[in-house]
PDB file of C-alpha atoms in Angstrom:
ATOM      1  CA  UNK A  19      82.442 154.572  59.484  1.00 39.00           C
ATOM      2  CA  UNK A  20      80.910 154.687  62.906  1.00 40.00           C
ATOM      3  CA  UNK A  21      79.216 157.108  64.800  1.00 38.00           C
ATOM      4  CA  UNK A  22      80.053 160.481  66.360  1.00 43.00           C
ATOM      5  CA  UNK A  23      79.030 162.568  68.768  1.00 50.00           C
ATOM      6  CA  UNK A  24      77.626 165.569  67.009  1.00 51.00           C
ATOM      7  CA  UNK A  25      76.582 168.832  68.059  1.00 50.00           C
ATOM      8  CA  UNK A  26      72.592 169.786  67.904  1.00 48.00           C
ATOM      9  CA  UNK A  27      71.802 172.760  69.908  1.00 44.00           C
ATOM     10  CA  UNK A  28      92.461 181.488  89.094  1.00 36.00           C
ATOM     11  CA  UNK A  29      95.476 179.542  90.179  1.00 37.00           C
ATOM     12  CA  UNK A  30      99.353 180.888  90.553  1.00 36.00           C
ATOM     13  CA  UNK A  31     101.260 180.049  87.046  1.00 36.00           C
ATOM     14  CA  UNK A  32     103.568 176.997  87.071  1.00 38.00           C
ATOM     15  CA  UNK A  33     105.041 176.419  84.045  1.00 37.00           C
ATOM     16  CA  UNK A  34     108.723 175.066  82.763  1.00 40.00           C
ATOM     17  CA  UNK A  35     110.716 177.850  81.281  1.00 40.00           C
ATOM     18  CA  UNK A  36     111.665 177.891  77.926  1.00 43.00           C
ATOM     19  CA  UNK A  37     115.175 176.677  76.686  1.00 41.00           C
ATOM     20  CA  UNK A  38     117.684 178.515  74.757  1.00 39.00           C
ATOM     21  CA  UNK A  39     117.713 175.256  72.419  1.00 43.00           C
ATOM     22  CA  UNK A  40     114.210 174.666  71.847  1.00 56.00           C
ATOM     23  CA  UNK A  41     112.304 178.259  72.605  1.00 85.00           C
ATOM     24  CA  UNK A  42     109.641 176.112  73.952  1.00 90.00           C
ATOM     25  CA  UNK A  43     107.778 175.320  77.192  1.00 94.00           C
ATOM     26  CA  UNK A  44     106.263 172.053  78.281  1.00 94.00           C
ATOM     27  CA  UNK A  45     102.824 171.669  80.415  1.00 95.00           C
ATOM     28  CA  UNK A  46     103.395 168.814  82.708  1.00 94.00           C
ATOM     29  CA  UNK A  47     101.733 167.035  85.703  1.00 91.00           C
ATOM     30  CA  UNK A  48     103.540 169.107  87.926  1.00 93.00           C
ATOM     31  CA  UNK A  49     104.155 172.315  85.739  1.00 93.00           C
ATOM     32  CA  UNK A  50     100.480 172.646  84.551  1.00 95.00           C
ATOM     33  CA  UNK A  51     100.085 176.577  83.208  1.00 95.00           C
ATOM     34  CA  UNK A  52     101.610 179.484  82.051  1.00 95.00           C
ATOM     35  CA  UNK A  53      99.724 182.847  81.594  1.00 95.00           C
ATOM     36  CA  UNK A  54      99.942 184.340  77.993  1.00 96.00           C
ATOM     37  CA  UNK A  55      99.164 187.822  79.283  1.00 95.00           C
ATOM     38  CA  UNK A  56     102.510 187.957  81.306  1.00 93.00           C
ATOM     39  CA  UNK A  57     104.574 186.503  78.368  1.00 91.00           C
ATOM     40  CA  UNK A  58     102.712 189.258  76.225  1.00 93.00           C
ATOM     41  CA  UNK A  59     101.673 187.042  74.303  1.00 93.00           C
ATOM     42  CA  UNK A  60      97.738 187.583  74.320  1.00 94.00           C
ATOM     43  CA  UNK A  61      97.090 189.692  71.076  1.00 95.00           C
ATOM     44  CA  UNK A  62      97.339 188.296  67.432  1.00 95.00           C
ATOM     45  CA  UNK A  63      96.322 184.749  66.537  1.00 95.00           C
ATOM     46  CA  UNK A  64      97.065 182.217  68.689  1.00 96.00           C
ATOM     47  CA  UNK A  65      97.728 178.892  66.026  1.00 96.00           C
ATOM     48  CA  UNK A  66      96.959 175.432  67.878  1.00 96.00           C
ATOM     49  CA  UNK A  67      98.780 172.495  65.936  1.00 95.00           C
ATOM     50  CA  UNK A  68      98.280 168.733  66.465  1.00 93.00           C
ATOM     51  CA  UNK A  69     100.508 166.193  65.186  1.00 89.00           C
ATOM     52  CA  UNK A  70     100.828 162.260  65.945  1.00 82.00           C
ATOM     53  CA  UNK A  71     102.710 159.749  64.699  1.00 77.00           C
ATOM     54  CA  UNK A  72     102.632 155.554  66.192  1.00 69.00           C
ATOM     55  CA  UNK A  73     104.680 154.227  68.668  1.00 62.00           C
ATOM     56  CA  UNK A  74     107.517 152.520  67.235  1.00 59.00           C
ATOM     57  CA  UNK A  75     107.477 149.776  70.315  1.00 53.00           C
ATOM     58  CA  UNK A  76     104.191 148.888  67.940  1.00 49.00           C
ATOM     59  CA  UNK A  77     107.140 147.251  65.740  1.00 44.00           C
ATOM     60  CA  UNK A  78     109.580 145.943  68.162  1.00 43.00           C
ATOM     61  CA  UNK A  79     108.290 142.975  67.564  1.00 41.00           C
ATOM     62  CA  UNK A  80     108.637 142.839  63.609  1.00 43.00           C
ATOM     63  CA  UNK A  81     112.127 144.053  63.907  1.00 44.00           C
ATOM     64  CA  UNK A  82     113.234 141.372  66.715  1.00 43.00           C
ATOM     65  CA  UNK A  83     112.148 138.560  64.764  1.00 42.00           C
ATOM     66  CA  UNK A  84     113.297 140.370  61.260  1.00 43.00           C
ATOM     67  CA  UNK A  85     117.279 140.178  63.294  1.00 39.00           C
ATOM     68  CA  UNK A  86     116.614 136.400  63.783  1.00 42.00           C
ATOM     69  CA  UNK A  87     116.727 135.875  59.882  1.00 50.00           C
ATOM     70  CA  UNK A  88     118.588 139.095  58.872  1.00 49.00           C
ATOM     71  CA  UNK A  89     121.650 139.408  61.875  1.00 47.00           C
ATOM     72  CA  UNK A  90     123.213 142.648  59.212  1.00 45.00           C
ATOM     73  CA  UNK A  91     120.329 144.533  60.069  1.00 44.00           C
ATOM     74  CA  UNK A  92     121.476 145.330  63.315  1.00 42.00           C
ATOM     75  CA  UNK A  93     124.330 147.367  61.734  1.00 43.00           C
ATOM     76  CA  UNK A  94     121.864 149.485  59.666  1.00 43.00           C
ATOM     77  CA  UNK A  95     120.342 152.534  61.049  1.00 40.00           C
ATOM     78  CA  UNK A  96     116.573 152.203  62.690  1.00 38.00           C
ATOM     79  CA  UNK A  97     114.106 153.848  60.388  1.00 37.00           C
ATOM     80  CA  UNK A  98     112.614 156.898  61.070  1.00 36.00           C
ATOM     81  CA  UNK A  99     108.479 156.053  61.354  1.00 38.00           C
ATOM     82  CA  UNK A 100     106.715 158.931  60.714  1.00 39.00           C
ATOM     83  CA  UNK A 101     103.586 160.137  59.370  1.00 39.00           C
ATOM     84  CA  UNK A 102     101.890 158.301  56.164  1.00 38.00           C
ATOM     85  CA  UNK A 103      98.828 155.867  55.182  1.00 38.00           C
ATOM     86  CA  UNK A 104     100.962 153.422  54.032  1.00 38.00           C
ATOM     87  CA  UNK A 105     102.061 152.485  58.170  1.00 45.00           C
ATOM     88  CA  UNK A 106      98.410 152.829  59.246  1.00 48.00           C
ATOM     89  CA  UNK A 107      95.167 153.870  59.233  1.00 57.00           C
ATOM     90  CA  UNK A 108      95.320 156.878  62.406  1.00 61.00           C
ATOM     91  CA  UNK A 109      93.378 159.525  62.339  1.00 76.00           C
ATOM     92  CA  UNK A 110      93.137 161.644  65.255  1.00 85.00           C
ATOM     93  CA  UNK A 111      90.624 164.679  65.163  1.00 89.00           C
ATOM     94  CA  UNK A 112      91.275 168.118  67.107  1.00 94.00           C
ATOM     95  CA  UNK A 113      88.094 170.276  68.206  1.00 95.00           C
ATOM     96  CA  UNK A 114      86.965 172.962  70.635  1.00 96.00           C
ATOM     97  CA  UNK A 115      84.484 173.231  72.678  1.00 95.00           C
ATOM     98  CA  UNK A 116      83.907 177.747  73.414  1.00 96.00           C
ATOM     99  CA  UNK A 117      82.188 179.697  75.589  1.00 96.00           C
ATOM    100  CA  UNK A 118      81.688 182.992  75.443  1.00 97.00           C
ATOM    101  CA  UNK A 119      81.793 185.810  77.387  1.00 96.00           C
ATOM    102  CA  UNK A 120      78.111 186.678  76.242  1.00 96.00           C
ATOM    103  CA  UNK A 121      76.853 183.179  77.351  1.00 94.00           C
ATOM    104  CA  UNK A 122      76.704 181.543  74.117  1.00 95.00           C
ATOM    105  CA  UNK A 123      78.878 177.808  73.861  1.00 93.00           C
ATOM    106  CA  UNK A 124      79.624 175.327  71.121  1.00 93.00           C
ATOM    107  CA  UNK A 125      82.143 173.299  69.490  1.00 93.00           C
ATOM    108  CA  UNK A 126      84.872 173.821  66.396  1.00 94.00           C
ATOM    109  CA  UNK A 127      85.323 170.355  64.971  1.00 90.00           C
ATOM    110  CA  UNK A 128      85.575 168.353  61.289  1.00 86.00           C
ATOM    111  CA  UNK A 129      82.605 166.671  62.511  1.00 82.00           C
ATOM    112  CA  UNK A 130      79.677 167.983  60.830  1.00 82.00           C
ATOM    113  CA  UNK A 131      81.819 170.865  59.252  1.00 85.00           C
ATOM    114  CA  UNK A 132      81.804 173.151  62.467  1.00 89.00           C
ATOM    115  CA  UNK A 133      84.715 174.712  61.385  1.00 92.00           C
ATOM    116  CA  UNK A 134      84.280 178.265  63.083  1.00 94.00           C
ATOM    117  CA  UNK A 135      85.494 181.664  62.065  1.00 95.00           C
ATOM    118  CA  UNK A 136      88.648 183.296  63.218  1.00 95.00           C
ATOM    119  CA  UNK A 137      87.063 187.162  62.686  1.00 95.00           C
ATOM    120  CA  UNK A 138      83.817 186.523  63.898  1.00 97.00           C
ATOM    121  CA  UNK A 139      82.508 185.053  66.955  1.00 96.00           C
ATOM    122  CA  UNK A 140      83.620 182.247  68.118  1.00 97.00           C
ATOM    123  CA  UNK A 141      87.150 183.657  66.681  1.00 97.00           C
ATOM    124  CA  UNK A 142      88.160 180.229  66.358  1.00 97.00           C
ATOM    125  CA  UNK A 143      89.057 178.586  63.160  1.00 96.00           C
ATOM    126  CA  UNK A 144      89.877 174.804  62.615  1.00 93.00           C
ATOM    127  CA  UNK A 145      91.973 174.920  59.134  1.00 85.00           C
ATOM    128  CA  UNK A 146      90.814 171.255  58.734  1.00 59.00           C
ATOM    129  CA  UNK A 147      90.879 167.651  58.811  1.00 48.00           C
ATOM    130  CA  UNK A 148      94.033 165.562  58.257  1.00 46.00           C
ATOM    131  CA  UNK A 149      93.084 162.124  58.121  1.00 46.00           C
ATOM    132  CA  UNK A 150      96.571 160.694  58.182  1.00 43.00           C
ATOM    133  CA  UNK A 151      99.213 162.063  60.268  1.00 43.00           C
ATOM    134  CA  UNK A 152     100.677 164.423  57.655  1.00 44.00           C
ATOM    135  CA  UNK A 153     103.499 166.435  58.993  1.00 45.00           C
ATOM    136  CA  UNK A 154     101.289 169.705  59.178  1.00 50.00           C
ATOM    137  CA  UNK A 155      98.869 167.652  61.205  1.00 63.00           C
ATOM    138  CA  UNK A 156      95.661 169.220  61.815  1.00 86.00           C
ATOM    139  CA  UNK A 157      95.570 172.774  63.232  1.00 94.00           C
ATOM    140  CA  UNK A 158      93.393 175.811  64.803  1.00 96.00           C
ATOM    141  CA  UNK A 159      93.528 179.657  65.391  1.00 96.00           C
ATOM    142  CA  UNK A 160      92.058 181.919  67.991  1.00 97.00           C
ATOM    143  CA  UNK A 161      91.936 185.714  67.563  1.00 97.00           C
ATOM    144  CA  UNK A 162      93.075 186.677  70.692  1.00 96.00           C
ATOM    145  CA  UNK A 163      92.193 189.950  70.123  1.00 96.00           C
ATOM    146  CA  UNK A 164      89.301 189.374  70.651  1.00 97.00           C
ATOM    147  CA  UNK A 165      90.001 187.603  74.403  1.00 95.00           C
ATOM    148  CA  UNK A 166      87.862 190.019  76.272  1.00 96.00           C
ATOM    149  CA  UNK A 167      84.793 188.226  74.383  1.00 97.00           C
ATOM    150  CA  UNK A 168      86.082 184.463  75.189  1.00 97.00           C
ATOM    151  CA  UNK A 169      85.808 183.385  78.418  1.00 96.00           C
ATOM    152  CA  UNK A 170      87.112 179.558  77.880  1.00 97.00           C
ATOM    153  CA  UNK A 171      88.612 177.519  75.409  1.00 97.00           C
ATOM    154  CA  UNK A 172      88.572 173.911  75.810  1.00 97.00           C
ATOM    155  CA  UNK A 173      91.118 172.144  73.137  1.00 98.00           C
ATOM    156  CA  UNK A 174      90.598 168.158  72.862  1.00 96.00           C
ATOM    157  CA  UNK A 175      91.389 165.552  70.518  1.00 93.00           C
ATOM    158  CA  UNK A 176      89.442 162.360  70.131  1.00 88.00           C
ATOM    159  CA  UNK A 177      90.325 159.253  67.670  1.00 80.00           C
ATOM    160  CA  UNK A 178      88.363 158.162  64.354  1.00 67.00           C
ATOM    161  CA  UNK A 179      86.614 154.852  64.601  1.00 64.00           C
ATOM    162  CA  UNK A 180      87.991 151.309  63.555  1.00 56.00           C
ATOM    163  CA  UNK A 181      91.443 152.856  64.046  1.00 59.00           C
ATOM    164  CA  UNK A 182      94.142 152.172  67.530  1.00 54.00           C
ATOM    165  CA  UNK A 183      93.546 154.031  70.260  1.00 66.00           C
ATOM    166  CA  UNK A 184      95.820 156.447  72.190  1.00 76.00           C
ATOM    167  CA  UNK A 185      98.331 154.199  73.482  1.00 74.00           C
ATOM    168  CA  UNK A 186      99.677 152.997  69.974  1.00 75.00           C
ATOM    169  CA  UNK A 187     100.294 156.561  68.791  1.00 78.00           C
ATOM    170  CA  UNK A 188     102.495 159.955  70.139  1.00 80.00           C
ATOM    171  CA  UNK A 189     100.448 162.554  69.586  1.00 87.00           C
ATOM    172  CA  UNK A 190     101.348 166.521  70.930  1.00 93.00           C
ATOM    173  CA  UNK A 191      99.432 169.483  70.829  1.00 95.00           C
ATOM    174  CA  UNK A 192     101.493 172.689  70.188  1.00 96.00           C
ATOM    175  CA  UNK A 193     100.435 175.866  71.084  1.00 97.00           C
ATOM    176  CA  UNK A 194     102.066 179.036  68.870  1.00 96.00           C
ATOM    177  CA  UNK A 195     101.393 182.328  70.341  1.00 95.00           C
ATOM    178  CA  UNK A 196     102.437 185.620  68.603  1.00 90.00           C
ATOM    179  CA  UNK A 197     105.353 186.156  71.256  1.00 88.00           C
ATOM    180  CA  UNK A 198     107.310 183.654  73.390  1.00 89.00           C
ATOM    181  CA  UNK A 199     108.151 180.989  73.122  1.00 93.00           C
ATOM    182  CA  UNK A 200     105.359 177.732  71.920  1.00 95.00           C
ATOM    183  CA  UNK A 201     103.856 175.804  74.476  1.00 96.00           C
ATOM    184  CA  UNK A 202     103.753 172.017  74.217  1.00 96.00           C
ATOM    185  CA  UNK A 203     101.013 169.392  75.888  1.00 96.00           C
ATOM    186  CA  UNK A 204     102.203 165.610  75.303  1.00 93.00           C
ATOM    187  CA  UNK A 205      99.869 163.314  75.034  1.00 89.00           C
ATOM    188  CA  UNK A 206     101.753 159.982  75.929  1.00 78.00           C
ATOM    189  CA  UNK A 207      99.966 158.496  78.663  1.00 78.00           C
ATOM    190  CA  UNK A 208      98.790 154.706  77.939  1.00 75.00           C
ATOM    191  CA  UNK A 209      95.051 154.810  77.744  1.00 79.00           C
ATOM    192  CA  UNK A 210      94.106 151.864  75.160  1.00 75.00           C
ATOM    193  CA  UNK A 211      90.159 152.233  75.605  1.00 80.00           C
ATOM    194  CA  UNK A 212      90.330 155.939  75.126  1.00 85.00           C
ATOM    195  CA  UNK A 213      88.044 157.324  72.447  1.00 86.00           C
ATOM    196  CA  UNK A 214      88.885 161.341  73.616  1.00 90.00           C
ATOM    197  CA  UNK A 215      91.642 163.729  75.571  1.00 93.00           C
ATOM    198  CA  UNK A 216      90.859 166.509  76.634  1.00 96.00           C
ATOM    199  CA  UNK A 217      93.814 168.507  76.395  1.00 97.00           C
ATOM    200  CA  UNK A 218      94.290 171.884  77.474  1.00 98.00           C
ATOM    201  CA  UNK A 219      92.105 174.557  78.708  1.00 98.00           C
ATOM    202  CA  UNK A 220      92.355 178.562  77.989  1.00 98.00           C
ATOM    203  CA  UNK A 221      90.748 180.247  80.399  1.00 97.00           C
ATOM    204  CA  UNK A 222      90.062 184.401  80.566  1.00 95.00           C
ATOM    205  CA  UNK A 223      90.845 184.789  84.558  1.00 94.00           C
ATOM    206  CA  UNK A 224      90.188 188.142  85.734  1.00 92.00           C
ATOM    207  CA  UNK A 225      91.371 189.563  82.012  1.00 91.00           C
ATOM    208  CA  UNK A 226      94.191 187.005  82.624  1.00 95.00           C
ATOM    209  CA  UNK A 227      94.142 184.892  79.394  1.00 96.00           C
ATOM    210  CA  UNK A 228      96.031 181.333  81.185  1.00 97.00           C
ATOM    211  CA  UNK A 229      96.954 178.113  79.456  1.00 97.00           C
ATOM    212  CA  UNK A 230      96.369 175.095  81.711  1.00 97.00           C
ATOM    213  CA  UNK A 231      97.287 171.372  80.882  1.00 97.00           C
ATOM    214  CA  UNK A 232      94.246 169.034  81.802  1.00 96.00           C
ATOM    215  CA  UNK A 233      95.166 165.766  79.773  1.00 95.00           C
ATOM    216  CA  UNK A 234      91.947 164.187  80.648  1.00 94.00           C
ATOM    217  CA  UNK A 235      91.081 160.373  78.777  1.00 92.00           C
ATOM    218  CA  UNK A 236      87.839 159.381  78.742  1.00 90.00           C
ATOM    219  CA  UNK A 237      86.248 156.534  77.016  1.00 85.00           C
ATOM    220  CA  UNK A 238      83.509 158.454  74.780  1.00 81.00           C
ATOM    221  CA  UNK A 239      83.638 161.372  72.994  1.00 82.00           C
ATOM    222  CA  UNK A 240      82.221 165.088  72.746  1.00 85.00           C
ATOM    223  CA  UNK A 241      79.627 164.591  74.770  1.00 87.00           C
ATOM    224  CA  UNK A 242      81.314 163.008  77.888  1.00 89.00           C
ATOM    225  CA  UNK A 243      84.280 165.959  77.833  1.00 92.00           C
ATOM    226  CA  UNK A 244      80.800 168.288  78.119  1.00 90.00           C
ATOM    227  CA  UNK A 245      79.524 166.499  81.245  1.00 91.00           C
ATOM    228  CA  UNK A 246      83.018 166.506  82.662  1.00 92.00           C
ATOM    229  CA  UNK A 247      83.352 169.684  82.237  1.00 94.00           C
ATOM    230  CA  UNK A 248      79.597 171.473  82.665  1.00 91.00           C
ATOM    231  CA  UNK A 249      79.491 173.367  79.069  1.00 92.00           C
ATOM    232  CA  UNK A 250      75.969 171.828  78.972  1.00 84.00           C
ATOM    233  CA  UNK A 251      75.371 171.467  75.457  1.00 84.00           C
ATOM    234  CA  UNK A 252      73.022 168.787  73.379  1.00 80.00           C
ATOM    235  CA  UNK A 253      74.523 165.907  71.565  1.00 74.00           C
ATOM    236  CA  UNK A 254      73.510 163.450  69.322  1.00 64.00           C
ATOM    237  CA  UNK A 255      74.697 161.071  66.895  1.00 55.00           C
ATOM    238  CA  UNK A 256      76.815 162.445  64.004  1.00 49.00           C
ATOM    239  CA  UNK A 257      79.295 161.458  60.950  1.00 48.00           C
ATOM    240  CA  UNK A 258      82.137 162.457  59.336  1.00 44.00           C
ATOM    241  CA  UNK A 259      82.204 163.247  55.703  1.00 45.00           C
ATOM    242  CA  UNK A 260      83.441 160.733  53.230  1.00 41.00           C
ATOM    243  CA  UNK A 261      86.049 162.997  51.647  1.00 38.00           C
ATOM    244  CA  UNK A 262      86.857 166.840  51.965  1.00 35.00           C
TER     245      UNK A 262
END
């Protein structure tokens, strides 16, 4: 296991509308936010789910050269990929990084256990760590009743060591608030160096809570989505715990 960063110390909405079909809205380059106060959606707990499961052009390959030996197969159904060890070793990790509206910042994250607490401050809860894809994937809630004390919500995802990077997985982040319809950030841009995304950004404007899409890659972790993004905390080296 390698090493991780661990912790030591108002624009006009755009946003695709929701379909009948899938009661959902996308965040995209050009449709980047959509304002939870005017959905009336800004009350309750707001549940942040991340799933990922790998590309299946990963086995193109396989299943090109299987046809050469097997030509039948071609009449059979593709299989479905999805989540499991078995396939691969993947294991993306979702975290926060908070600030408050009292001045005080950190991060929610499996790393080091900084799990949070949904009723006290920084009412934000990561429910844990999925090492493997499951179909629950790995998910977070913010007490959004208690939005007058948050002033911004950073939500990123960055990959385990010794495992592929972004661009050999499809990985979302799903947004469920307590009204309206869920809000969905793909993350399916090819960044093969990438070590962290940050994803999407909730933001108290003027006692306007807004959801904006940032989809940022860089190439390190924690620490580098901090400088990017001026929350100005201390990092050092941490790891992640053998087993939960």
């Amino acid at each position: 296991m390698g090493f991780f960063d661990g912790l030591l110390g108002g624009r006009a909405a755009e946003f695709d509308s929701g379909s009948a079909a899938s009661n959902s809205i996308e965040l995209t380059k050009r449709h980047q936010q959509v304002s939870l106060t005017k959905q009336g959606a800004a009350t309750g707990n707001l549940r942040i789910n991340l799933a990922w499961r790998m590309r299946t052009s990963d086995f193109d390959g396989e299943q090109r050269a299987s046809l050469f030996r097997h030509p039948f197969k071609a009449l059979k159904p593709p299989e479905v990929l999805g989540h499991g060890q078995s396939m691969v070793n993947v294991d993306l990790d979702l975290g926060a990084l908070y600030e408050l509206t009292d001045g005080s910042k950190g991060v929610v994250q499996p790393l080091g256990g900084l799990l949070g607490d949904v009723n006290a401050p920084p009412y934000v809860k990561l429910s844990g760590d999925d090492r493997f894809g499951s179909a629950s994937g790995e998910t977070m809630y913010v007490n959004l009743d208690h939005r007058d004390d948050i002033k911004r919500l950073l939500v990123f995802v960055y990959i385990y060591d010794q495992t592929p990077a972004f661009d050999r997985t499809h990985a979302i982040v799903t947004l469920y608030p307590s009204n309206g319809p869920r809000i969905e950030i793909g993350l399916d841009e090819r960044h093969p160096q990438a070590r962290s995304c940050a994803v999407v950004m909730i933001e108290n404007v003027k006692g306007e809570l807004v959801v904006r899409r940032e989809v940022k890659f860089v190439y390190g972790f924690q620490g580098e989505l901090d400088r990017l993004y001026g929350w100005g905390l201390q990092w050092g080296r941490g790891y992640k715990t053998a087993e939960r």
